[in-house]
Amino acid sequence: MTSDPEAAGEAPATPAPATPHIEIENLAAGYEGQRVLDVDRLSIRRGEFLSILGPSGCGKTTLLNSLAGFVTPTGGRITLDGVDLTDVPTHRRGLGLVFQNYALFPHMTVADNVAYGLRVRRVERAERDERVTESLRLVGLEQYAGRRPKQLSGGQQQRVAVARALATRPAVLLLDEPLSNLDAKLRREMRVELRELQQRLGITMVFVTHDQEEAMSLSDRIAVMNGGRVEQLGSPTEVYRTPATRFVAEFIGAANILEGAGAADGTLVVGGVRLDSGLASLRDGAPVTLAVRPERVVLAPGGAPDPAAFPAGSAARGSGIVGYRAFTGEAWQAQIVVAEGVALNARTAQEPPAVGASVSFGWGPDDVIRLGDDAGDDAGDDAGDNAGDDAGDDAGDDAGDDRSSLRKPAA
């Protein structure tokens, strides 16, 4: 479950240098006549950790394979330091690749696995041994050089795969969901190790994942993909707090989507229920789409709002009945039934009232995310860089259970 990146202390403190390293322009690719990739423009900065994030079938792996040379684009171009790589064979691109299943040779030792790419490149024995030792030292596996993959844990095998890719001294390291086969605890540990290694080496890394928390905790920037297009490119904080589209708002973490008719006084009619949006004004009678993160929703006991029950900057926006609540370990998850067919999700540190109890809910003006045409200039032009306006929401149907919206409660 994804939370605010700054609140979780996961957003990188220092942005990567802005020097372009890889440029992708008008890139298109497909299979059997079906286009699955349509990227207008994507610039990857030198020395940054860029995550390509999206649901299954969004085109993220096809994009990575196009960078690696495994997929031949049907249009557009890819440049590395100004050199066009579009028609350059994979083995001549100077890129490193870490596969999802690690692709280690079971009959070879760790050292021989790391040295494999160097042998293929006919690197001299002395230099090859030096690079193998250096790469294993970087990932903390010097003492395992003589072991075989089956004698290693999943995390150690993953580090061998990274060491093998680094041994060739690639210009860019491409990683295709390398942590997906690890258990949750080991994934968290390997995220820290991978990020520390990238920062220590200053190498450009392009990381494909469908895991939002993984992307938020690792990345300098995230390219959110949907339907073969990049819907938004920005820092973890930017894509979370100022999503460019409804898809991004729902896919990155969870979001209560408030969709209805606006009023000049800032109220919003959702499913026949009039709510105070928290904004000073909305277009009177116009369709409006807003979003509020569940962790920004404040709950107070009782259906009659008590202003003193809400922290400074927040105010009551409506009331309802607790329809569901559960303790998830980090927080309490609650669903508030506002009216027939209308519900709101909240995530709080404090235990919410019991199921069936009346509650008031609220948030602050700064907690409201404006989506769609009603966002106006306040949404910021930067949030929409590289956004694909034509990308539909259908590709994100299996984006995960973290989504929420004002909707009919489950039976």
Short mmCIF file of C-alpha atoms in Angstrom, two decimals, residues 112-299:
data_model
loop_
_atom_site.label_atom_id
_atom_site.label_comp_id
_atom_site.label_asym_id
_atom_site.label_seq_id
_atom_site.Cartn_x
_atom_site.Cartn_y
_atom_site.Cartn_z
CA ASP A 112 32.23 -17.59 -13.75
CA ASN A 113 28.70 -16.22 -14.05
CA VAL A 114 29.96 -12.69 -13.44
CA ALA A 115 32.80 -13.21 -15.90
CA TYR A 116 30.59 -14.59 -18.67
CA GLY A 117 29.93 -11.31 -20.45
CA LEU A 118 33.60 -10.40 -20.23
CA ARG A 119 34.63 -13.69 -21.83
CA VAL A 120 32.17 -13.13 -24.67
CA ARG A 121 33.78 -9.72 -25.18
CA ARG A 122 37.22 -11.39 -25.10
CA VAL A 123 38.50 -9.29 -22.24
CA GLU A 124 42.03 -10.30 -21.20
CA ARG A 125 42.22 -12.76 -18.29
CA ALA A 126 43.96 -10.39 -15.87
CA GLU A 127 41.49 -7.58 -16.47
CA ARG A 128 38.61 -10.02 -16.39
CA ASP A 129 39.60 -11.33 -12.97
CA GLU A 130 40.02 -7.78 -11.70
CA ARG A 131 36.57 -6.76 -12.90
CA VAL A 132 34.92 -9.86 -11.42
CA THR A 133 36.52 -9.18 -8.04
CA GLU A 134 35.52 -5.52 -8.22
CA SER A 135 31.91 -6.33 -9.16
CA LEU A 136 31.50 -8.92 -6.42
CA ARG A 137 32.97 -6.48 -3.91
CA LEU A 138 30.40 -3.88 -4.96
CA VAL A 139 27.52 -6.23 -4.16
CA GLY A 140 29.16 -7.76 -1.08
CA LEU A 141 29.64 -11.28 -2.46
CA GLU A 142 33.44 -11.66 -2.63
CA GLN A 143 33.37 -14.64 -0.27
CA TYR A 144 30.81 -16.45 -2.46
CA ALA A 145 32.86 -16.40 -5.68
CA GLY A 146 33.35 -20.18 -5.68
CA ARG A 147 29.73 -21.15 -4.98
CA ARG A 148 27.10 -22.16 -7.48
CA PRO A 149 23.72 -20.37 -7.81
CA LYS A 150 21.78 -23.17 -6.07
CA GLN A 151 23.89 -22.59 -2.97
CA LEU A 152 22.75 -18.97 -2.73
CA SER A 153 19.61 -17.31 -1.40
CA GLY A 154 17.25 -15.45 -3.72
CA GLY A 155 18.70 -12.11 -2.67
CA GLN A 156 22.26 -13.32 -3.26
CA GLN A 157 21.34 -14.61 -6.72
CA GLN A 158 19.85 -11.22 -7.53
CA ARG A 159 23.10 -9.54 -6.49
CA VAL A 160 25.10 -11.92 -8.69
CA ALA A 161 22.92 -10.87 -11.64
CA VAL A 162 23.60 -7.21 -10.86
CA ALA A 163 27.34 -7.88 -10.50
CA ARG A 164 27.40 -9.66 -13.87
CA ALA A 165 25.73 -6.67 -15.52
CA LEU A 166 28.08 -4.18 -13.83
CA ALA A 167 31.22 -6.15 -14.76
CA THR A 168 30.88 -5.07 -18.39
CA ARG A 169 30.87 -1.42 -17.21
CA PRO A 170 27.69 -0.52 -19.08
CA ALA A 171 26.68 3.02 -19.93
CA VAL A 172 23.16 2.27 -18.64
CA LEU A 173 21.78 -0.57 -16.51
CA LEU A 174 18.34 -1.89 -17.45
CA LEU A 175 16.43 -3.88 -14.83
CA ASP A 176 13.31 -5.88 -15.67
CA GLU A 177 11.38 -6.41 -12.40
CA PRO A 178 14.45 -7.96 -10.72
CA LEU A 179 12.89 -8.00 -7.24
CA SER A 180 9.56 -9.62 -8.10
CA ASN A 181 10.66 -13.15 -7.18
CA LEU A 182 11.74 -12.18 -3.66
CA ASP A 183 9.61 -12.22 -0.51
CA ALA A 184 8.36 -8.90 0.89
CA LYS A 185 11.06 -8.52 3.57
CA LEU A 186 13.90 -9.32 1.18
CA ARG A 187 12.45 -6.98 -1.46
CA ARG A 188 12.60 -4.10 1.01
CA GLU A 189 16.20 -4.93 1.90
CA MET A 190 17.26 -5.26 -1.73
CA ARG A 191 15.63 -1.94 -2.61
CA VAL A 192 17.90 -0.20 -0.13
CA GLU A 193 20.98 -2.03 -1.42
CA LEU A 194 20.16 -1.35 -5.07
CA ARG A 195 19.54 2.35 -4.47
CA GLU A 196 22.75 2.73 -2.44
CA LEU A 197 24.72 0.95 -5.18
CA GLN A 198 23.26 3.19 -7.90
CA GLN A 199 24.06 6.35 -5.96
CA ARG A 200 27.57 5.15 -5.17
CA LEU A 201 28.36 4.36 -8.82
CA GLY A 202 26.43 7.26 -10.32
CA ILE A 203 25.21 4.97 -13.10
CA THR A 204 21.98 5.55 -15.03
CA MET A 205 19.44 2.88 -14.15
CA VAL A 206 16.12 2.19 -15.88
CA PHE A 207 13.93 -0.01 -13.71
CA VAL A 208 10.68 -1.66 -14.84
CA THR A 209 8.12 -2.51 -12.16
CA HIS A 210 4.39 -2.78 -11.52
CA ASP A 211 4.95 -2.21 -7.78
CA GLN A 212 4.12 1.38 -6.83
CA GLU A 213 5.91 1.27 -3.46
CA GLU A 214 9.02 -0.07 -5.17
CA ALA A 215 9.02 2.76 -7.71
CA MET A 216 8.34 5.42 -5.06
CA SER A 217 11.16 4.29 -2.78
CA LEU A 218 13.83 3.79 -5.45
CA SER A 219 13.37 6.49 -8.04
CA ASP A 220 14.58 9.96 -8.85
CA ARG A 221 11.70 10.08 -11.33
CA ILE A 222 8.86 7.78 -12.37
CA ALA A 223 7.38 7.35 -15.84
CA VAL A 224 3.80 6.13 -15.33
CA MET A 225 2.59 4.15 -18.35
CA ASN A 226 -0.90 3.26 -19.46
CA GLY A 227 -2.07 1.87 -22.78
CA GLY A 228 1.41 2.09 -24.31
CA ARG A 229 1.85 5.78 -23.49
CA VAL A 230 3.62 7.73 -20.78
CA GLU A 231 0.82 9.43 -18.86
CA GLN A 232 3.11 11.31 -16.48
CA LEU A 233 6.82 11.76 -15.83
CA GLY A 234 7.93 13.27 -12.54
CA SER A 235 9.44 12.75 -9.12
CA PRO A 236 7.69 10.42 -6.67
CA THR A 237 6.30 13.45 -4.85
CA GLU A 238 5.02 15.03 -8.08
CA VAL A 239 3.20 11.97 -9.42
CA TYR A 240 1.65 11.29 -6.02
CA ARG A 241 0.61 14.81 -5.04
CA THR A 242 -0.12 16.29 -8.45
CA PRO A 243 -1.23 13.41 -10.71
CA ALA A 244 -1.78 14.52 -14.30
CA THR A 245 -4.69 12.16 -14.97
CA ARG A 246 -7.30 10.14 -13.15
CA PHE A 247 -5.43 6.95 -14.04
CA VAL A 248 -2.25 8.21 -12.34
CA ALA A 249 -4.21 9.34 -9.27
CA GLU A 250 -5.77 5.89 -8.87
CA PHE A 251 -2.73 3.81 -9.82
CA ILE A 252 -0.19 5.61 -7.61
CA GLY A 253 -1.49 4.76 -4.18
CA ALA A 254 -5.19 5.03 -3.43
CA ALA A 255 -7.61 7.83 -4.20
CA ASN A 256 -11.20 8.73 -3.42
CA ILE A 257 -12.54 10.01 -6.74
CA LEU A 258 -15.23 12.66 -6.29
CA GLU A 259 -17.05 12.95 -9.58
CA GLY A 260 -20.14 15.11 -9.88
CA ALA A 261 -21.56 18.55 -10.60
CA GLY A 262 -19.85 21.59 -9.14
CA ALA A 263 -21.32 24.73 -7.62
CA ALA A 264 -20.00 28.26 -7.33
CA ASP A 265 -19.79 27.97 -3.53
CA GLY A 266 -17.37 25.01 -3.75
CA THR A 267 -19.90 22.28 -3.06
CA LEU A 268 -20.04 19.14 -5.18
CA VAL A 269 -23.05 16.93 -5.82
CA VAL A 270 -21.97 13.28 -5.92
CA GLY A 271 -24.64 10.63 -6.45
CA GLY A 272 -27.31 12.98 -5.14
CA VAL A 273 -25.24 13.89 -2.05
CA ARG A 274 -24.02 17.47 -1.59
CA LEU A 275 -20.48 17.64 -0.19
CA ASP A 276 -18.24 20.56 0.70
CA SER A 277 -15.27 19.97 -1.61
CA GLY A 278 -12.94 22.16 0.44
CA LEU A 279 -12.26 24.42 -2.54
CA ALA A 280 -13.34 28.06 -2.61
CA SER A 281 -15.32 27.64 -5.81
CA LEU A 282 -16.11 25.29 -8.67
CA ARG A 283 -17.66 25.83 -12.06
CA ASP A 284 -21.37 26.08 -11.41
CA GLY A 285 -23.21 23.10 -12.91
CA ALA A 286 -20.13 21.82 -14.73
CA PRO A 287 -18.91 18.22 -14.40
CA VAL A 288 -16.04 18.10 -11.92
CA THR A 289 -13.58 15.34 -10.97
CA LEU A 290 -11.61 15.69 -7.75
CA ALA A 291 -9.50 13.25 -5.72
CA VAL A 292 -8.62 13.00 -2.04
CA ARG A 293 -6.08 10.50 -0.73
CA PRO A 294 -7.47 8.22 2.03
CA GLU A 295 -4.69 9.20 4.43
CA ARG A 296 -5.75 12.87 4.10
CA VAL A 297 -9.30 12.08 5.26
CA VAL A 298 -9.86 13.00 8.93
CA LEU A 299 -12.56 11.18 10.89
#
